[in-house]
Amino acid sequence: MSTPTYDYIISGMGCAGLSLAVQLSRNGLTKNKRILLVDREQKNRNNRTWCFWETQPGPFESIVHRSWDNALFFGHDPVAAFQKPLPLNPYRYKMIRGLDFFTHCLHEIQQDPAFDILHEEVLSIGNNATSAFCQTATQTYQANYLFNSILFEPPTLRNGTHYLLQHFKGWVIRTTDPVFDPSTPTRMDFRPDQQHGTAFVYVMPFSPTEALIEYTLFTENLLEQADYDAGLEIYLRQQLGLTQWERIEEEFGIIPMTNHRFTRQQGRILNLGTSGGRTKPSSGYTFTFIQKDTQQIINSLRDHQHPFRLVKESGRFHWYDSVLLHILAKRRLQGHFVFTELFRNNPAHRILRFLDNDSRLHEEIRIMASLPQWPFMKAGLLEMGN
């Protein structure tokens, strides 16, 4: 049996793989090309949500489900409750539903004859001097270059590398009475009990009677599913005052938070998304970093005819991430205290720019000055060599 051959293989049809496929088509880089997209999942369920912020319309503006100009922050303080409104200007906080993203991207891709779509599990990937390949249960496929976002293995940690998990469960609920302000989401609410570790809740309102409520933790270990359900139910009852609601949808996710330096290139393979280290270590945000990375890959393919001419990452942002992970992993300070001080002492736009790795040094100095000096100085010195 002959081996089907392509110009590019995109292994994984999640956010990273589909973003790349769409941008290849939009930028005219599919002409006279054959491209295979492979993933075992059909992508027909709304099982995830991406939230991010932008100052301008982005590449997927047409499918933004909701967007907001303001938000709220709540600190965890049993004695003196801290609440802060967050005007986001010049940013807008945006949300895209997973099913909307998958449907939109696949529809756009299917209009381009360069693409073949295969729903099979990728068992392995590899390459040699002249081509890359992926192996499914039924066939081997080869290409000039392979983009991988599906095969991810937790890294073997060296000394000084931190590895936490951001794990979350979300419910989309509907209430009888109007209880939500659709103009203002809750960006972070640290009022939930912190017994399991750093824990907070997002509230993304769609209407006065419908919202996504997401219970999120930064810890080393996962909880039992019943513990996530309990955290959500307690929040709905204690913080929102609800006694009845209808659960419409449910989502669950796990995101690695680590300062491990992931391998980007393996011969003719380029790792994307979380597999390529595109998740911000200290926050878990991925969507914006995937879009930035996708544009760099497009630029490299267009200008250099290969996907590997990428801008080198800033070492100082890796250090900032490492310092916060050190604080959280070593429990030098409680996570809810760190984030409360961060939001208490800085305007939202400065924090958002910092979290996007777009801030200037003078802004970063002000952010560092707003946090407890000694624990962060000590952690910063220890992380200098990582």
Short mmCIF file of N, CA, C and O in Angstrom, two decimals, residues 130-227:
data_model
loop_
_atom_site.label_atom_id
_atom_site.label_comp_id
_atom_site.label_asym_id
_atom_site.label_seq_id
_atom_site.Cartn_x
_atom_site.Cartn_y
_atom_site.Cartn_z
N THR A 130 13.93 13.97 5.16
CA THR A 130 13.20 14.53 4.03
C THR A 130 11.70 14.69 4.26
O THR A 130 11.04 15.38 3.48
N SER A 131 11.15 14.07 5.29
CA SER A 131 9.70 14.15 5.49
C SER A 131 9.33 13.85 6.93
O SER A 131 10.12 13.31 7.70
N ALA A 132 8.11 14.22 7.28
CA ALA A 132 7.52 13.89 8.57
C ALA A 132 6.37 12.94 8.32
O ALA A 132 5.83 12.86 7.22
N PHE A 133 5.95 12.21 9.36
CA PHE A 133 4.85 11.26 9.17
C PHE A 133 4.02 11.17 10.44
O PHE A 133 4.46 11.51 11.54
N CYS A 134 2.78 10.73 10.25
CA CYS A 134 1.93 10.37 11.39
C CYS A 134 1.32 9.01 11.11
O CYS A 134 1.03 8.67 9.96
N GLN A 135 1.13 8.27 12.17
CA GLN A 135 0.61 6.92 12.08
C GLN A 135 -0.75 6.85 12.76
O GLN A 135 -0.89 7.25 13.92
N THR A 136 -1.76 6.36 12.05
CA THR A 136 -3.06 6.07 12.65
C THR A 136 -3.23 4.55 12.69
O THR A 136 -2.34 3.80 12.30
N ALA A 137 -4.38 4.10 13.14
CA ALA A 137 -4.61 2.66 13.23
C ALA A 137 -4.66 2.01 11.86
O ALA A 137 -4.41 0.80 11.73
N THR A 138 -4.95 2.77 10.81
CA THR A 138 -5.16 2.17 9.49
C THR A 138 -4.12 2.54 8.45
O THR A 138 -4.03 1.89 7.41
N GLN A 139 -3.31 3.61 8.72
CA GLN A 139 -2.49 4.11 7.63
C GLN A 139 -1.35 4.98 8.18
O GLN A 139 -1.46 5.56 9.27
N THR A 140 -0.29 5.07 7.39
CA THR A 140 0.77 6.03 7.65
C THR A 140 0.65 7.15 6.60
O THR A 140 0.47 6.87 5.41
N TYR A 141 0.78 8.40 7.06
CA TYR A 141 0.71 9.56 6.18
C TYR A 141 2.01 10.34 6.32
O TYR A 141 2.55 10.45 7.43
N GLN A 142 2.50 10.89 5.22
CA GLN A 142 3.73 11.65 5.29
C GLN A 142 3.54 13.02 4.65
O GLN A 142 2.62 13.24 3.86
N ALA A 143 4.43 13.95 5.03
CA ALA A 143 4.33 15.32 4.54
C ALA A 143 5.69 15.99 4.63
O ALA A 143 6.61 15.50 5.32
N ASN A 144 5.82 17.12 3.97
CA ASN A 144 7.05 17.90 4.10
C ASN A 144 7.22 18.40 5.53
O ASN A 144 8.33 18.40 6.07
N TYR A 145 6.09 18.87 6.14
CA TYR A 145 6.13 19.36 7.51
C TYR A 145 4.88 18.89 8.24
O TYR A 145 3.80 18.77 7.64
N LEU A 146 5.04 18.65 9.53
CA LEU A 146 3.91 18.22 10.36
C LEU A 146 3.77 19.18 11.54
O LEU A 146 4.76 19.52 12.19
N PHE A 147 2.55 19.62 11.79
CA PHE A 147 2.23 20.50 12.91
C PHE A 147 1.46 19.70 13.94
O PHE A 147 0.35 19.23 13.67
N ASN A 148 2.03 19.55 15.13
CA ASN A 148 1.45 18.68 16.15
C ASN A 148 0.90 19.48 17.31
O ASN A 148 1.61 20.27 17.93
N SER A 149 -0.37 19.26 17.63
CA SER A 149 -0.94 19.84 18.84
C SER A 149 -1.71 18.81 19.65
O SER A 149 -2.41 19.15 20.59
N ILE A 150 -1.56 17.54 19.28
CA ILE A 150 -2.42 16.52 19.87
C ILE A 150 -1.67 15.56 20.79
O ILE A 150 -2.25 15.02 21.73
N LEU A 151 -0.41 15.31 20.50
CA LEU A 151 0.36 14.38 21.33
C LEU A 151 1.15 15.19 22.36
O LEU A 151 2.15 15.83 22.04
N PHE A 152 0.65 15.17 23.59
CA PHE A 152 1.26 15.94 24.66
C PHE A 152 1.58 15.01 25.81
O PHE A 152 0.72 14.28 26.29
N GLU A 153 2.81 15.05 26.24
CA GLU A 153 3.23 14.28 27.41
C GLU A 153 3.70 15.23 28.49
O GLU A 153 4.48 16.15 28.21
N PRO A 154 3.24 15.05 29.74
CA PRO A 154 3.77 15.89 30.83
C PRO A 154 5.29 15.78 30.86
O PRO A 154 5.85 14.69 30.72
N PRO A 155 5.98 16.90 31.01
CA PRO A 155 7.44 16.88 30.90
C PRO A 155 8.10 16.19 32.09
O PRO A 155 7.55 16.14 33.19
N THR A 156 9.27 15.63 31.83
CA THR A 156 10.13 15.16 32.92
C THR A 156 10.79 16.38 33.52
O THR A 156 11.53 17.11 32.85
N LEU A 157 10.49 16.63 34.79
CA LEU A 157 10.89 17.90 35.40
C LEU A 157 12.31 17.84 35.93
O LEU A 157 12.67 16.92 36.66
N ARG A 158 13.09 18.81 35.55
CA ARG A 158 14.42 18.94 36.13
C ARG A 158 14.33 19.78 37.40
O ARG A 158 13.30 20.39 37.69
N ASN A 159 15.41 19.84 38.13
CA ASN A 159 15.43 20.62 39.36
C ASN A 159 15.15 22.10 39.05
O ASN A 159 15.74 22.67 38.14
N GLY A 160 14.23 22.69 39.79
CA GLY A 160 13.89 24.09 39.59
C GLY A 160 12.72 24.32 38.65
O GLY A 160 12.31 25.46 38.44
N THR A 161 12.19 23.23 38.08
CA THR A 161 11.02 23.36 37.22
C THR A 161 9.76 23.11 38.03
O THR A 161 9.68 22.15 38.80
N HIS A 162 8.78 23.96 37.86
CA HIS A 162 7.52 23.86 38.60
C HIS A 162 6.43 23.35 37.67
O HIS A 162 6.40 23.68 36.49
N TYR A 163 5.53 22.56 38.23
CA TYR A 163 4.43 22.01 37.43
C TYR A 163 3.17 21.97 38.28
O TYR A 163 3.05 21.17 39.20
N LEU A 164 2.27 22.89 38.00
CA LEU A 164 0.95 22.90 38.63
C LEU A 164 -0.10 22.62 37.56
O LEU A 164 0.19 22.63 36.36
N LEU A 165 -1.31 22.38 38.01
CA LEU A 165 -2.43 22.20 37.11
C LEU A 165 -3.45 23.30 37.34
O LEU A 165 -3.76 23.64 38.48
N GLN A 166 -3.94 23.88 36.25
CA GLN A 166 -5.14 24.68 36.32
C GLN A 166 -6.28 23.77 35.87
O GLN A 166 -6.29 23.31 34.73
N HIS A 167 -7.19 23.50 36.77
CA HIS A 167 -8.30 22.60 36.44
C HIS A 167 -9.60 23.27 36.82
O HIS A 167 -9.69 24.02 37.80
N PHE A 168 -10.62 23.02 36.03
CA PHE A 168 -11.85 23.78 36.20
C PHE A 168 -13.04 22.99 35.71
O PHE A 168 -12.93 22.13 34.83
N LYS A 169 -14.17 23.29 36.31
CA LYS A 169 -15.44 22.76 35.85
C LYS A 169 -16.41 23.91 35.73
O LYS A 169 -16.48 24.77 36.62
N GLY A 170 -17.13 23.95 34.62
CA GLY A 170 -18.05 25.05 34.38
C GLY A 170 -19.45 24.56 34.08
O GLY A 170 -19.63 23.52 33.44
N TRP A 171 -20.43 25.29 34.59
CA TRP A 171 -21.83 25.03 34.25
C TRP A 171 -22.40 26.26 33.56
O TRP A 171 -22.20 27.39 34.03
N VAL A 172 -23.10 26.07 32.46
CA VAL A 172 -23.98 27.12 31.95
C VAL A 172 -25.34 26.88 32.58
O VAL A 172 -25.92 25.80 32.44
N ILE A 173 -25.83 27.88 33.34
CA ILE A 173 -27.09 27.71 34.06
C ILE A 173 -28.12 28.74 33.58
O ILE A 173 -27.76 29.80 33.05
N ARG A 174 -29.37 28.40 33.80
CA ARG A 174 -30.47 29.32 33.51
C ARG A 174 -31.34 29.43 34.76
O ARG A 174 -31.64 28.42 35.41
N THR A 175 -31.71 30.64 35.10
CA THR A 175 -32.54 30.89 36.26
C THR A 175 -33.90 31.42 35.83
O THR A 175 -34.07 31.93 34.72
N THR A 176 -34.85 31.32 36.74
CA THR A 176 -36.19 31.87 36.46
C THR A 176 -36.20 33.38 36.61
O THR A 176 -36.72 34.11 35.77
N ASP A 177 -35.60 33.86 37.70
CA ASP A 177 -35.56 35.29 37.97
C ASP A 177 -34.28 35.90 37.41
O ASP A 177 -33.24 35.23 37.33
N PRO A 178 -34.30 37.18 37.05
CA PRO A 178 -33.08 37.84 36.57
C PRO A 178 -32.10 38.11 37.72
O PRO A 178 -32.41 38.87 38.64
N VAL A 179 -30.95 37.46 37.67
CA VAL A 179 -29.97 37.60 38.76
C VAL A 179 -28.60 38.07 38.26
O VAL A 179 -27.74 38.42 39.07
N PHE A 180 -28.39 38.08 36.95
CA PHE A 180 -27.08 38.43 36.41
C PHE A 180 -27.13 39.80 35.74
O PHE A 180 -28.16 40.20 35.18
N ASP A 181 -26.02 40.51 35.80
CA ASP A 181 -25.85 41.75 35.07
C ASP A 181 -25.09 41.42 33.78
O ASP A 181 -23.87 41.18 33.83
N PRO A 182 -25.76 41.36 32.63
CA PRO A 182 -25.08 40.92 31.40
C PRO A 182 -23.99 41.86 30.92
O PRO A 182 -23.23 41.51 30.02
N SER A 183 -23.88 43.05 31.52
CA SER A 183 -22.85 44.00 31.09
C SER A 183 -21.53 43.81 31.82
O SER A 183 -20.52 44.40 31.43
N THR A 184 -21.51 42.99 32.89
CA THR A 184 -20.31 42.92 33.74
C THR A 184 -20.04 41.50 34.20
O THR A 184 -20.73 40.97 35.08
N PRO A 185 -19.02 40.84 33.67
CA PRO A 185 -18.63 39.52 34.18
C PRO A 185 -17.79 39.65 35.45
O PRO A 185 -17.26 40.72 35.74
N THR A 186 -17.70 38.58 36.18
CA THR A 186 -16.77 38.50 37.31
C THR A 186 -15.49 37.86 36.81
O THR A 186 -15.48 36.68 36.43
N ARG A 187 -14.43 38.64 36.78
CA ARG A 187 -13.15 38.20 36.23
C ARG A 187 -12.50 37.14 37.13
O ARG A 187 -12.00 36.13 36.65
N MET A 188 -12.52 37.38 38.41
CA MET A 188 -12.04 36.41 39.40
C MET A 188 -12.77 36.68 40.70
O MET A 188 -12.88 37.83 41.12
N ASP A 189 -13.24 35.63 41.33
CA ASP A 189 -13.89 35.74 42.64
C ASP A 189 -13.24 34.73 43.56
O ASP A 189 -13.44 33.52 43.42
N PHE A 190 -12.44 35.24 44.51
CA PHE A 190 -11.70 34.38 45.42
C PHE A 190 -12.44 34.12 46.73
O PHE A 190 -11.85 33.60 47.68
N ARG A 191 -13.72 34.47 46.80
CA ARG A 191 -14.46 34.25 48.03
C ARG A 191 -14.71 32.77 48.35
O ARG A 191 -14.91 32.44 49.52
N PRO A 192 -14.69 31.85 47.38
CA PRO A 192 -14.85 30.43 47.74
C PRO A 192 -13.78 29.96 48.72
O PRO A 192 -12.69 30.53 48.82
N ASP A 193 -14.10 28.91 49.44
CA ASP A 193 -13.16 28.32 50.40
C ASP A 193 -11.86 27.93 49.69
O ASP A 193 -11.89 27.41 48.56
N GLN A 194 -10.74 28.16 50.35
CA GLN A 194 -9.43 27.88 49.78
C GLN A 194 -8.81 26.59 50.33
O GLN A 194 -7.59 26.39 50.27
N GLN A 195 -9.64 25.67 50.82
CA GLN A 195 -9.13 24.46 51.47
C GLN A 195 -8.34 23.57 50.51
O GLN A 195 -7.41 22.86 50.94
N HIS A 196 -8.69 23.58 49.23
CA HIS A 196 -7.99 22.71 48.27
C HIS A 196 -6.75 23.39 47.68
O HIS A 196 -5.97 22.75 46.99
N GLY A 197 -6.57 24.67 47.92
CA GLY A 197 -5.52 25.46 47.31
C GLY A 197 -6.11 26.71 46.69
O GLY A 197 -7.24 27.11 47.01
N THR A 198 -5.37 27.36 45.81
CA THR A 198 -5.86 28.58 45.16
C THR A 198 -7.11 28.25 44.35
O THR A 198 -7.07 27.46 43.40
N ALA A 199 -8.24 28.87 44.72
CA ALA A 199 -9.52 28.56 44.08
C ALA A 199 -10.29 29.85 43.84
O ALA A 199 -10.30 30.75 44.69
N PHE A 200 -10.92 29.95 42.69
CA PHE A 200 -11.72 31.12 42.38
C PHE A 200 -12.79 30.74 41.37
O PHE A 200 -12.80 29.62 40.82
N VAL A 201 -13.71 31.66 41.11
CA VAL A 201 -14.83 31.42 40.21
C VAL A 201 -14.90 32.55 39.20
O VAL A 201 -14.70 33.72 39.53
N TYR A 202 -15.16 32.18 37.95
CA TYR A 202 -15.53 33.14 36.90
C TYR A 202 -17.05 33.13 36.77
O TYR A 202 -17.68 32.08 36.87
N VAL A 203 -17.62 34.30 36.48
CA VAL A 203 -19.04 34.38 36.13
C VAL A 203 -19.12 35.15 34.82
O VAL A 203 -18.79 36.34 34.76
N MET A 204 -19.56 34.48 33.76
CA MET A 204 -19.68 35.09 32.44
C MET A 204 -21.16 35.18 32.08
O MET A 204 -21.76 34.19 31.63
N PRO A 205 -21.80 36.34 32.29
CA PRO A 205 -23.23 36.44 32.07
C PRO A 205 -23.57 36.63 30.59
O PRO A 205 -22.97 37.44 29.89
N PHE A 206 -24.54 35.87 30.12
CA PHE A 206 -25.03 36.00 28.74
C PHE A 206 -26.29 36.85 28.68
O PHE A 206 -26.57 37.49 27.67
N SER A 207 -27.07 36.79 29.73
CA SER A 207 -28.33 37.53 29.83
C SER A 207 -28.66 37.65 31.32
O SER A 207 -27.93 37.08 32.15
N PRO A 208 -29.73 38.35 31.69
CA PRO A 208 -30.09 38.42 33.11
C PRO A 208 -30.40 37.07 33.74
O PRO A 208 -30.36 36.94 34.98
N THR A 209 -30.68 36.05 32.92
CA THR A 209 -31.06 34.75 33.48
C THR A 209 -30.15 33.60 33.04
O THR A 209 -30.44 32.45 33.33
N GLU A 210 -29.05 33.90 32.37
CA GLU A 210 -28.18 32.82 31.87
C GLU A 210 -26.72 33.23 31.98
O GLU A 210 -26.36 34.36 31.65
N ALA A 211 -25.87 32.30 32.45
CA ALA A 211 -24.45 32.61 32.62
C ALA A 211 -23.64 31.32 32.68
O ALA A 211 -24.16 30.24 33.00
N LEU A 212 -22.36 31.45 32.35
CA LEU A 212 -21.39 30.39 32.58
C LEU A 212 -20.73 30.65 33.92
O LEU A 212 -20.17 31.73 34.16
N ILE A 213 -20.78 29.68 34.82
CA ILE A 213 -20.14 29.75 36.13
C ILE A 213 -19.03 28.72 36.13
O ILE A 213 -19.29 27.53 35.93
N GLU A 214 -17.79 29.14 36.35
CA GLU A 214 -16.66 28.22 36.24
C GLU A 214 -15.83 28.23 37.52
O GLU A 214 -15.32 29.28 37.94
N TYR A 215 -15.73 27.08 38.14
CA TYR A 215 -14.96 26.88 39.37
C TYR A 215 -13.56 26.41 38.98
O TYR A 215 -13.40 25.38 38.33
N THR A 216 -12.53 27.17 39.36
CA THR A 216 -11.16 26.98 38.87
C THR A 216 -10.19 26.88 40.03
O THR A 216 -10.33 27.60 41.03
N LEU A 217 -9.20 26.01 39.88
CA LEU A 217 -8.17 25.85 40.91
C LEU A 217 -6.79 25.81 40.27
O LEU A 217 -6.62 25.33 39.14
N PHE A 218 -5.78 26.33 41.01
CA PHE A 218 -4.37 26.17 40.68
C PHE A 218 -3.77 25.27 41.76
O PHE A 218 -3.46 25.73 42.86
N THR A 219 -3.58 24.00 41.49
CA THR A 219 -3.06 23.07 42.49
C THR A 219 -2.21 22.00 41.80
O THR A 219 -2.16 21.91 40.57
N GLU A 220 -1.60 21.14 42.60
CA GLU A 220 -0.79 20.06 42.05
C GLU A 220 -1.64 18.88 41.61
O GLU A 220 -1.25 18.13 40.71
N ASN A 221 -2.79 18.68 42.27
CA ASN A 221 -3.59 17.49 42.02
C ASN A 221 -5.03 17.86 41.68
O ASN A 221 -5.53 18.92 42.09
N LEU A 222 -5.68 16.97 40.94
CA LEU A 222 -7.08 17.16 40.61
C LEU A 222 -7.96 16.80 41.79
O LEU A 222 -7.54 16.12 42.73
N LEU A 223 -9.21 17.25 41.73
CA LEU A 223 -10.22 16.90 42.71
C LEU A 223 -11.09 15.78 42.17
O LEU A 223 -11.05 15.45 40.98
N GLU A 224 -11.90 15.20 43.04
CA GLU A 224 -12.96 14.33 42.57
C GLU A 224 -14.04 15.18 41.90
O GLU A 224 -14.24 16.34 42.26
N GLN A 225 -14.73 14.60 40.92
CA GLN A 225 -15.77 15.36 40.22
C GLN A 225 -16.81 15.91 41.19
O GLN A 225 -17.33 17.02 41.00
N ALA A 226 -17.12 15.15 42.23
CA ALA A 226 -18.11 15.62 43.21
C ALA A 226 -17.64 16.89 43.92
O ALA A 226 -18.47 17.71 44.34
N ASP A 227 -16.32 17.07 44.06
CA ASP A 227 -15.80 18.27 44.73
C ASP A 227 -15.99 19.51 43.85
O ASP A 227 -16.28 20.60 44.37
#
